[in-house]
Amino acid sequence: KLQGKRDPQKEAEAQAWIEELIGEKFPGGVAYEDAMKDGIILCKLINVLDPGSVKRINEQKMPFKQMENVGNFLTAVQAYGVPASDLFQTVDLYERRNISAVTQCLVALGRVAQTKTDYRGPIFGPKPSEENIRLFSEETLIEGRKTTGMQMGTNKLATQAGQNFGVRRQVT
């Protein structure tokens, strides 16, 4: 069911973005999720974006050390500014339960990275919205209140004359 949510194109974009930032290619012949499973690539990624955010990257192959790497990445990403709603659970990646959530987290990280003034890397994810304040003069505001918007509709010249719904009532 969750496999259907996966977007191979988005995963390829995420992989290319990560490879460009960390300066390393993903291991050849290894699936996207398997390359990130140990958390080493993810920790390198956040350390490029926010140097020193993950102090120690565990290179050991023991499962709990690999899951610790992923947990350290998630903690550092949240401190970097990614909302908690965009994070994934460690088991989503480690046990391949929800890889689309992992990709969504990476997209959110790319979006947050674009807001940082010192970020000079490639664009990944949608551009964050910016405030767009509009100032109108008092005359313009008054004119706007006089106009009936098309969404509101109008009832000018509307009557119920000539409307027949069903048969007339027969009174005898």
Coordinates of N, CA, C and O in Angstrom, one line a residue:
K1 N 0.8 -1.2 0.0 CA 0.0 0.0 0.0 C 0.9 1.3 0.0 O 0.7 2.2 -0.8
L2 N 1.9 1.3 0.9 CA 2.7 2.5 0.9 C 3.7 2.5 -0.2 O 4.2 3.6 -0.6
Q3 N 4.0 1.4 -0.8 CA 4.8 1.3 -2.0 C 4.2 2.1 -3.2 O 4.9 2.7 -4.0
G4 N 2.9 2.2 -3.2 CA 2.2 2.9 -4.3 C 2.3 4.4 -4.1 O 2.2 5.1 -5.1
K5 N 2.7 4.9 -3.0 CA 2.9 6.3 -2.7 C 4.2 6.8 -3.2 O 4.5 8.0 -3.3
R6 N 5.1 5.9 -3.4 CA 6.5 6.2 -3.8 C 6.5 6.9 -5.1 O 5.8 6.5 -6.1
D7 N 7.4 7.9 -5.3 CA 7.6 8.6 -6.5 C 9.0 8.5 -7.0 O 9.9 9.1 -6.4
P8 N 9.3 7.6 -7.9 CA 10.7 7.3 -8.3 C 11.4 8.6 -8.8 O 12.6 8.7 -8.6
Q9 N 10.6 9.5 -9.5 CA 11.3 10.7 -10.0 C 11.7 11.6 -8.8 O 12.8 12.1 -8.8
K10 N 10.9 11.7 -7.8 CA 11.3 12.5 -6.6 C 12.4 11.9 -5.9 O 13.3 12.6 -5.4
E11 N 12.4 10.5 -5.8 CA 13.6 9.8 -5.2 C 14.9 10.1 -5.9 O 15.9 10.3 -5.3
A12 N 14.8 10.1 -7.3 CA 16.0 10.3 -8.1 C 16.5 11.7 -7.9 O 17.7 12.0 -7.8
E13 N 15.5 12.7 -7.8 CA 15.9 14.1 -7.6 C 16.6 14.2 -6.2 O 17.6 14.9 -6.1
A14 N 16.0 13.6 -5.2 CA 16.6 13.6 -3.9 C 18.0 13.0 -3.8 O 18.9 13.6 -3.3
Q15 N 18.1 11.9 -4.5 CA 19.5 11.3 -4.6 C 20.5 12.2 -5.3 O 21.6 12.3 -4.8
A16 N 20.1 12.8 -6.4 CA 21.0 13.7 -7.1 C 21.4 14.9 -6.2 O 22.5 15.3 -6.2
W17 N 20.4 15.4 -5.5 CA 20.6 16.6 -4.6 C 21.6 16.2 -3.5 O 22.6 16.9 -3.3
I18 N 21.4 15.0 -2.9 CA 22.3 14.6 -1.8 C 23.7 14.4 -2.4 O 24.7 14.8 -1.8
E19 N 23.8 13.7 -3.5 CA 25.1 13.4 -4.1 C 25.9 14.7 -4.4 O 27.1 14.8 -4.2
E20 N 25.2 15.7 -4.9 CA 25.8 16.9 -5.3 C 26.3 17.7 -4.0 O 27.4 18.2 -4.0
L21 N 25.5 17.6 -3.0 CA 25.9 18.3 -1.7 C 27.1 17.7 -1.0 O 28.0 18.3 -0.6
I22 N 27.0 16.4 -0.9 CA 28.0 15.7 -0.1 C 29.3 15.3 -0.9 O 30.3 15.0 -0.4
G23 N 29.1 15.5 -2.2 CA 30.3 15.2 -3.1 C 30.6 13.7 -3.3 O 31.7 13.4 -3.6
E24 N 29.7 12.9 -3.0 CA 29.9 11.4 -3.1 C 28.7 10.8 -3.9 O 27.6 11.3 -3.7
K25 N 28.9 9.8 -4.6 CA 27.9 9.1 -5.3 C 27.3 8.0 -4.3 O 28.0 7.5 -3.5
F26 N 26.0 7.7 -4.5 CA 25.5 6.5 -3.8 C 26.2 5.3 -4.3 O 26.6 5.2 -5.4
P27 N 26.3 4.3 -3.4 CA 26.9 3.0 -3.9 C 26.2 2.4 -5.1 O 25.0 2.4 -5.1
G28 N 27.0 2.0 -6.0 CA 26.4 1.4 -7.3 C 25.7 0.1 -7.0 O 26.1 -0.7 -6.2
G29 N 24.5 -0.1 -7.7 CA 23.8 -1.3 -7.6 C 23.0 -1.5 -6.3 O 22.5 -2.5 -6.0
V30 N 22.9 -0.4 -5.5 CA 22.2 -0.4 -4.3 C 21.0 0.5 -4.4 O 21.1 1.6 -4.9
A31 N 19.9 0.0 -3.9 CA 18.6 0.7 -3.9 C 18.7 2.0 -3.1 O 19.5 2.1 -2.2
Y32 N 17.9 3.0 -3.5 CA 17.9 4.3 -2.8 C 17.8 4.2 -1.3 O 18.6 4.7 -0.6
E33 N 16.8 3.4 -0.9 CA 16.6 3.3 0.6 C 17.7 2.5 1.3 O 18.0 2.7 2.4
D34 N 18.3 1.5 0.6 CA 19.3 0.7 1.2 C 20.6 1.5 1.3 O 21.4 1.3 2.3
A35 N 20.9 2.5 0.4 CA 22.0 3.3 0.5 C 22.0 4.2 1.8 O 23.0 4.6 2.4
M36 N 20.8 4.6 2.1 CA 20.6 5.5 3.3 C 20.3 4.8 4.6 O 20.2 5.5 5.6
K37 N 20.1 3.5 4.5 CA 19.6 2.8 5.7 C 20.5 2.9 6.9 O 20.0 3.0 8.0
D38 N 21.8 2.9 6.7 CA 22.7 3.0 7.8 C 22.9 4.4 8.4 O 23.5 4.6 9.4
G39 N 22.3 5.4 7.7 CA 22.3 6.8 8.2 C 23.5 7.6 8.0 O 23.6 8.8 8.3
I40 N 24.6 7.0 7.4 CA 25.8 7.7 7.2 C 25.7 8.8 6.2 O 26.1 9.9 6.4
I41 N 25.0 8.5 5.1 CA 24.8 9.5 4.0 C 24.0 10.7 4.6 O 24.2 11.8 4.3
L42 N 22.9 10.3 5.3 CA 22.1 11.4 5.9 C 22.8 12.3 6.9 O 22.6 13.5 6.9
C43 N 23.7 11.7 7.7 CA 24.5 12.5 8.7 C 25.4 13.4 7.9 O 25.6 14.5 8.3
K44 N 26.1 12.8 6.9 CA 27.0 13.7 6.1 C 26.2 14.8 5.4 O 26.7 16.0 5.4
L45 N 25.0 14.6 5.0 CA 24.2 15.6 4.4 C 23.9 16.7 5.3 O 24.1 17.9 5.0
I46 N 23.4 16.4 6.5 CA 23.1 17.5 7.5 C 24.3 18.2 8.0 O 24.3 19.4 8.3
N47 N 25.5 17.5 8.0 CA 26.7 18.2 8.4 C 27.2 19.1 7.3 O 27.9 20.1 7.6
V48 N 26.9 18.9 6.1 CA 27.2 19.8 5.0 C 26.3 21.1 5.2 O 26.8 22.2 5.0
L49 N 25.0 20.9 5.4 CA 24.1 22.0 5.5 C 24.3 22.8 6.8 O 24.2 24.0 6.9
D50 N 24.6 22.1 7.9 CA 24.7 22.7 9.2 C 26.0 22.0 9.9 O 25.8 21.0 10.6
P51 N 27.2 22.5 9.6 CA 28.4 21.9 10.1 C 28.4 21.6 11.6 O 28.0 22.5 12.4
G52 N 28.8 20.4 12.0 CA 28.9 20.0 13.4 C 27.6 19.6 14.0 O 27.5 19.4 15.2
S53 N 26.5 19.5 13.2 CA 25.2 19.2 13.9 C 25.1 17.8 14.3 O 24.4 17.4 15.3
V54 N 25.8 16.9 13.6 CA 25.9 15.5 14.1 C 27.4 15.3 14.4 O 28.3 15.3 13.5
K55 N 27.7 15.2 15.7 CA 29.1 15.2 16.2 C 29.8 13.9 15.8 O 31.0 14.0 15.4
R56 N 29.2 12.8 15.9 CA 29.9 11.5 15.6 C 29.0 10.6 14.7 O 27.8 10.3 15.1
I57 N 29.5 10.2 13.6 CA 28.8 9.3 12.7 C 29.3 7.9 12.9 O 30.5 7.6 12.8
N58 N 28.4 7.0 13.3 CA 28.8 5.6 13.6 C 29.0 4.9 12.2 O 28.1 4.7 11.5
E59 N 30.2 4.3 12.0 CA 30.5 3.6 10.8 C 30.2 2.1 10.9 O 30.4 1.3 10.0
Q60 N 29.9 1.7 12.2 CA 29.7 0.3 12.4 C 28.5 -0.3 11.8 O 27.5 0.5 11.5
K61 N 28.4 -1.6 11.6 CA 27.3 -2.2 10.9 C 26.3 -2.8 11.8 O 25.4 -3.5 11.4
M62 N 26.4 -2.5 13.1 CA 25.4 -3.0 14.1 C 24.1 -2.2 13.9 O 24.1 -1.0 13.8
P63 N 23.0 -2.9 13.9 CA 21.7 -2.3 13.6 C 21.4 -1.1 14.5 O 21.0 -0.1 14.1
F64 N 21.7 -1.2 15.8 CA 21.3 -0.1 16.7 C 22.2 1.1 16.5 O 21.8 2.2 16.7
K65 N 23.4 0.9 16.0 CA 24.3 2.0 15.7 C 23.8 2.7 14.4 O 23.9 3.9 14.3
Q66 N 23.4 1.9 13.4 CA 22.8 2.5 12.2 C 21.5 3.3 12.5 O 21.3 4.4 12.0
M67 N 20.7 2.7 13.4 CA 19.5 3.4 13.8 C 19.8 4.7 14.6 O 19.1 5.7 14.5
E68 N 20.9 4.6 15.3 CA 21.3 5.8 16.1 C 21.7 6.9 15.1 O 21.4 8.1 15.3
N69 N 22.4 6.6 14.0 CA 22.7 7.6 13.0 C 21.5 8.3 12.4 O 21.4 9.5 12.3
V70 N 20.5 7.5 12.1 CA 19.2 8.0 11.5 C 18.5 8.9 12.6 O 18.1 10.0 12.3
G71 N 18.5 8.5 13.8 CA 18.0 9.3 14.9 C 18.7 10.6 15.1 O 18.1 11.7 15.3
N72 N 20.0 10.6 15.0 CA 20.8 11.8 15.1 C 20.5 12.7 13.9 O 20.5 14.0 14.1
F73 N 20.3 12.2 12.7 CA 20.0 13.0 11.6 C 18.6 13.7 11.8 O 18.5 14.8 11.6
L74 N 17.6 12.9 12.3 CA 16.3 13.5 12.5 C 16.3 14.6 13.6 O 15.7 15.6 13.4
T75 N 17.1 14.4 14.6 CA 17.3 15.5 15.6 C 17.9 16.7 15.0 O 17.4 17.8 15.3
A76 N 19.0 16.5 14.3 CA 19.7 17.6 13.7 C 18.8 18.4 12.6 O 18.8 19.6 12.5
V77 N 18.0 17.6 11.9 CA 17.2 18.2 10.9 C 16.1 19.1 11.5 O 15.8 20.2 11.0
Q78 N 15.5 18.6 12.6 CA 14.5 19.4 13.3 C 15.1 20.6 13.9 O 14.5 21.7 13.8
A79 N 16.3 20.5 14.4 CA 17.0 21.7 14.9 C 17.3 22.7 13.8 O 17.4 23.9 14.0
Y80 N 17.5 22.2 12.6 CA 17.8 23.0 11.4 C 16.6 23.8 11.0 O 16.8 24.8 10.3
G81 N 15.4 23.3 11.3 CA 14.2 24.1 11.0 C 13.1 23.3 10.3 O 12.1 23.9 9.9
V82 N 13.3 22.0 10.0 CA 12.3 21.2 9.4 C 11.2 20.9 10.4 O 11.5 20.5 11.5
P83 N 9.9 21.2 10.0 CA 8.8 21.0 11.0 C 8.7 19.5 11.3 O 9.0 18.6 10.5
A84 N 8.3 19.2 12.6 CA 8.1 17.8 13.0 C 7.2 17.1 12.2 O 7.3 15.8 12.0
S85 N 6.2 17.7 11.6 CA 5.2 17.0 10.7 C 5.9 16.5 9.4 O 5.3 15.6 8.8
D86 N 7.0 17.0 9.1 CA 7.7 16.5 7.9 C 8.8 15.4 8.2 O 9.4 15.0 7.2
L87 N 8.9 15.1 9.4 CA 9.9 14.1 9.8 C 9.4 12.7 9.6 O 8.2 12.5 9.6
F88 N 10.2 11.7 9.5 CA 9.8 10.3 9.4 C 10.3 9.6 10.7 O 11.1 10.1 11.4
Q89 N 9.8 8.4 10.9 CA 10.2 7.6 12.0 C 11.5 6.8 11.6 O 11.6 6.4 10.4
T90 N 12.3 6.5 12.5 CA 13.5 5.7 12.1 C 13.2 4.4 11.5 O 13.8 4.0 10.5
V91 N 12.2 3.7 11.9 CA 11.8 2.4 11.3 C 11.2 2.6 9.9 O 11.3 1.6 9.2
D92 N 10.7 3.8 9.6 CA 10.2 4.0 8.2 C 11.4 3.7 7.2 O 11.1 3.2 6.1
L93 N 12.6 4.2 7.6 CA 13.7 3.9 6.7 C 14.4 2.6 6.9 O 14.6 1.8 6.0
Y94 N 14.6 2.3 8.2 CA 15.4 1.1 8.5 C 14.7 -0.2 8.1 O 15.3 -1.1 7.6
E95 N 13.4 -0.2 8.3 CA 12.6 -1.4 8.0 C 11.9 -1.2 6.7 O 11.0 -2.1 6.4
R96 N 12.1 -0.2 6.0 CA 11.5 0.1 4.7 C 10.0 0.2 4.8 O 9.3 -0.3 3.9
R97 N 9.5 0.7 5.8 CA 8.0 0.8 6.0 C 7.4 1.9 5.2 O 6.3 1.8 4.7
N98 N 8.0 3.1 5.2 CA 7.4 4.2 4.5 C 8.5 5.1 3.9 O 8.9 6.1 4.4
I99 N 9.0 4.6 2.8 CA 10.1 5.4 2.1 C 9.6 6.7 1.5 O 10.4 7.7 1.5
S100 N 8.4 6.8 1.2 CA 7.8 8.1 0.7 C 7.9 9.2 1.8 O 8.2 10.3 1.5
A101 N 7.8 8.8 3.1 CA 8.0 9.7 4.2 C 9.4 10.2 4.3 O 9.7 11.4 4.6
V102 N 10.3 9.3 4.0 CA 11.8 9.7 4.0 C 12.0 10.7 2.9 O 12.7 11.7 3.1
T103 N 11.5 10.4 1.7 CA 11.7 11.4 0.6 C 11.0 12.7 0.9 O 11.6 13.8 0.6
Q104 N 9.9 12.7 1.5 CA 9.2 13.9 1.9 C 10.0 14.7 2.9 O 10.1 15.9 2.8
C105 N 10.7 14.0 3.8 CA 11.5 14.7 4.8 C 12.7 15.4 4.0 O 13.1 16.5 4.4
L106 N 13.3 14.7 3.1 CA 14.4 15.3 2.3 C 13.9 16.5 1.5 O 14.6 17.5 1.4
V107 N 12.7 16.4 0.9 CA 12.2 17.6 0.2 C 12.0 18.8 1.2 O 12.3 19.9 0.8
A108 N 11.5 18.5 2.3 CA 11.3 19.5 3.3 C 12.6 20.1 3.8 O 12.8 21.3 3.9
L109 N 13.6 19.3 3.9 CA 15.0 19.8 4.2 C 15.5 20.7 3.1 O 16.1 21.7 3.4
G110 N 15.3 20.3 1.9 CA 15.7 21.1 0.7 C 15.0 22.5 0.7 O 15.6 23.5 0.4
R111 N 13.7 22.4 1.1 CA 12.9 23.7 1.1 C 13.4 24.6 2.2 O 13.6 25.8 2.0
V112 N 13.7 24.0 3.4 CA 14.3 24.8 4.5 C 15.7 25.4 4.2 O 16.0 26.5 4.5
A113 N 16.5 24.5 3.6 CA 17.8 25.0 3.2 C 17.8 26.2 2.3 O 18.7 27.1 2.5
Q114 N 16.8 26.3 1.4 CA 16.7 27.5 0.6 C 16.5 28.8 1.3 O 16.8 29.9 0.8
T115 N 15.9 28.7 2.5 CA 15.7 29.9 3.3 C 16.9 30.4 4.1 O 16.9 31.5 4.6
K116 N 17.9 29.6 4.2 CA 19.1 29.9 4.9 C 20.0 30.8 4.0 O 20.2 30.6 2.8
T117 N 20.5 31.9 4.6 CA 21.3 32.9 3.8 C 22.6 32.3 3.4 O 23.1 32.8 2.3
D118 N 23.2 31.4 4.1 CA 24.5 30.8 3.7 C 24.4 29.6 2.8 O 25.4 29.1 2.4
Y119 N 23.2 29.2 2.4 CA 23.0 28.1 1.5 C 23.3 28.5 0.1 O 22.7 29.4 -0.5
R120 N 24.3 27.8 -0.6 CA 24.6 28.1 -2.0 C 24.5 26.8 -2.8 O 25.0 26.8 -3.9
G121 N 23.8 25.8 -2.4 CA 23.7 24.5 -3.1 C 22.6 24.6 -4.1 O 21.9 25.6 -4.4
P122 N 22.4 23.4 -4.7 CA 21.3 23.3 -5.7 C 19.9 23.4 -5.1 O 19.7 23.2 -3.9
I123 N 19.0 23.8 -5.9 CA 17.6 24.0 -5.5 C 16.9 22.6 -5.5 O 17.0 21.9 -6.5
F124 N 16.3 22.3 -4.4 CA 15.5 21.0 -4.3 C 14.3 21.3 -3.5 O 14.4 21.8 -2.4
G125 N 13.2 20.9 -4.0 CA 11.9 21.1 -3.3 C 11.3 22.5 -3.7 O 11.9 23.3 -4.4
P126 N 10.1 22.7 -3.3 CA 9.4 23.9 -3.7 C 10.0 25.2 -3.0 O 10.5 25.1 -1.9
K127 N 9.9 26.3 -3.7 CA 10.4 27.5 -3.1 C 9.5 28.0 -2.0 O 8.2 28.0 -2.2
P128 N 10.0 28.3 -0.8 CA 9.1 28.7 0.2 C 8.4 30.0 -0.1 O 9.0 30.9 -0.8
S129 N 7.2 30.2 0.3 CA 6.4 31.4 0.1 C 7.0 32.5 0.9 O 7.6 32.4 2.0
E130 N 6.9 33.7 0.3 CA 7.3 34.9 1.0 C 6.1 35.8 1.3 O 5.1 35.8 0.6
E131 N 6.3 36.7 2.2 CA 5.2 37.6 2.6 C 5.0 38.6 1.4 O 6.0 39.1 0.8
N132 N 3.8 38.9 1.1 CA 3.4 39.8 0.0 C 2.4 40.8 0.6 O 1.2 40.6 0.4
I133 N 2.9 41.9 1.2 CA 2.0 42.9 1.8 C 1.5 43.8 0.7 O 2.3 44.3 -0.1
R134 N 0.2 44.1 0.7 CA -0.4 45.0 -0.3 C -1.0 46.2 0.5 O -1.8 45.9 1.4
L135 N -0.7 47.4 0.1 CA -1.2 48.5 0.8 C -2.1 49.3 -0.2 O -1.7 49.6 -1.3
F136 N -3.4 49.5 0.2 CA -4.3 50.2 -0.6 C -4.7 51.5 0.1 O -4.7 51.6 1.3
S137 N -4.9 52.5 -0.8 CA -5.3 53.8 -0.3 C -6.8 53.7 0.3 O -7.5 52.7 0.0
E138 N -7.2 54.6 1.1 CA -8.5 54.6 1.7 C -9.6 54.7 0.6 O -10.6 54.1 0.7
E139 N -9.3 55.5 -0.4 CA -10.3 55.6 -1.5 C -10.5 54.2 -2.2 O -11.7 53.9 -2.5
T140 N -9.5 53.5 -2.4 CA -9.6 52.2 -3.1 C -10.4 51.2 -2.2 O -11.2 50.5 -2.7
L141 N -10.1 51.3 -0.9 CA -10.9 50.4 0.0 C -12.4 50.7 0.0 O -13.2 49.8 0.0
I142 N -12.7 52.0 0.0 CA -14.1 52.4 -0.1 C -14.8 52.0 -1.3 O -15.9 51.5 -1.3
E143 N -14.1 52.1 -2.5 CA -14.6 51.7 -3.8 C -14.8 50.2 -3.8 O -15.8 49.7 -4.3
G144 N -13.9 49.5 -3.2 CA -14.1 48.0 -3.1 C -15.3 47.5 -2.3 O -15.9 46.5 -2.6
R145 N -15.6 48.3 -1.3 CA -16.8 47.9 -0.5 C -18.1 48.2 -1.2 O -19.1 47.5 -0.9
K146 N -18.1 49.1 -2.2 CA -19.3 49.4 -2.9 C -19.6 48.3 -4.0 O -20.8 48.2 -4.4
T147 N -18.6 47.6 -4.4 CA -18.8 46.7 -5.5 C -19.2 45.3 -4.9 O -18.7 44.8 -3.9
T148 N -20.2 44.7 -5.6 CA -20.6 43.3 -5.3 C -19.7 42.4 -6.1 O -19.7 42.4 -7.3
G149 N -19.0 41.6 -5.4 CA -18.1 40.6 -6.0 C -18.9 39.6 -6.8 O -20.0 39.2 -6.4
M150 N -18.4 39.0 -7.9 CA -19.1 38.1 -8.7 C -19.3 36.8 -7.9 O -20.2 36.0 -8.2
Q151 N -18.5 36.5 -6.9 CA -18.7 35.3 -6.1 C -20.0 35.4 -5.3 O -20.6 34.4 -4.9
M152 N -20.3 36.6 -4.9 CA -21.5 36.8 -4.1 C -22.8 36.7 -4.8 O -23.8 36.4 -4.3
G153 N -22.7 36.9 -6.1 CA -23.9 36.8 -6.9 C -24.8 38.1 -6.8 O -24.4 39.0 -6.1
T154 N -25.9 38.1 -7.4 CA -26.8 39.3 -7.3 C -28.2 38.8 -7.4 O -28.5 37.8 -7.9
N155 N -29.1 39.6 -6.8 CA -30.5 39.2 -6.9 C -31.3 40.4 -7.6 O -32.5 40.5 -7.4
K156 N -30.6 41.2 -8.3 CA -31.3 42.3 -9.0 C -32.3 41.8 -10.0 O -31.9 40.9 -10.8
L157 N -33.5 42.3 -10.0 CA -34.5 41.9 -11.0 C -34.9 40.5 -10.8 O -35.6 40.0 -11.7
A158 N -34.6 39.8 -9.7 CA -35.0 38.4 -9.6 C -36.3 38.4 -8.8 O -36.5 39.0 -7.8
T159 N -37.3 37.6 -9.4 CA -38.5 37.4 -8.7 C -38.9 35.9 -8.9 O -38.2 35.2 -9.7
Q160 N -39.9 35.5 -8.2 CA -40.3 34.1 -8.4 C -41.5 34.0 -9.4 O -42.1 32.9 -9.5
A161 N -41.8 35.1 -10.0 CA -43.0 35.1 -11.0 C -42.7 34.1 -12.1 O -41.6 34.1 -12.7
G162 N -43.7 33.3 -12.4 CA -43.6 32.4 -13.5 C -43.0 31.1 -13.2 O -42.8 30.2 -14.0
Q163 N -42.6 30.9 -11.9 CA -42.0 29.6 -11.6 C -43.1 28.6 -11.1 O -44.0 28.9 -10.3
N164 N -43.2 27.5 -11.7 CA -44.1 26.4 -11.4 C -43.3 25.2 -11.0 O -42.5 24.7 -11.8
F165 N -43.5 24.7 -9.9 CA -42.9 23.5 -9.4 C -44.0 22.5 -9.2 O -44.8 22.6 -8.2
G166 N -44.2 21.5 -10.0 CA -45.2 20.5 -9.9 C -46.6 21.0 -10.3 O -46.7 21.9 -11.0
V167 N -47.5 20.2 -9.9 CA -48.9 20.5 -10.3 C -49.6 21.4 -9.3 O -49.3 21.4 -8.1
R168 N -50.5 22.3 -9.8 CA -51.2 23.1 -8.9 C -52.1 22.3 -8.0 O -52.6 21.3 -8.3
R169 N -52.4 22.9 -6.8 CA -53.2 22.2 -5.8 C -54.6 22.2 -6.3 O -55.2 23.3 -6.6
Q170 N -55.3 21.1 -6.3 CA -56.7 21.0 -6.7 C -57.5 21.0 -5.5 O -57.5 20.1 -4.6
V171 N -58.2 22.2 -5.3 CA -59.1 22.3 -4.2 C -60.5 22.1 -4.6 O -61.0 22.8 -5.6
T172 N -61.3 21.2 -4.1 CA -62.7 21.0 -4.5 C -63.7 21.2 -3.4 O -63.4 21.2 -2.3

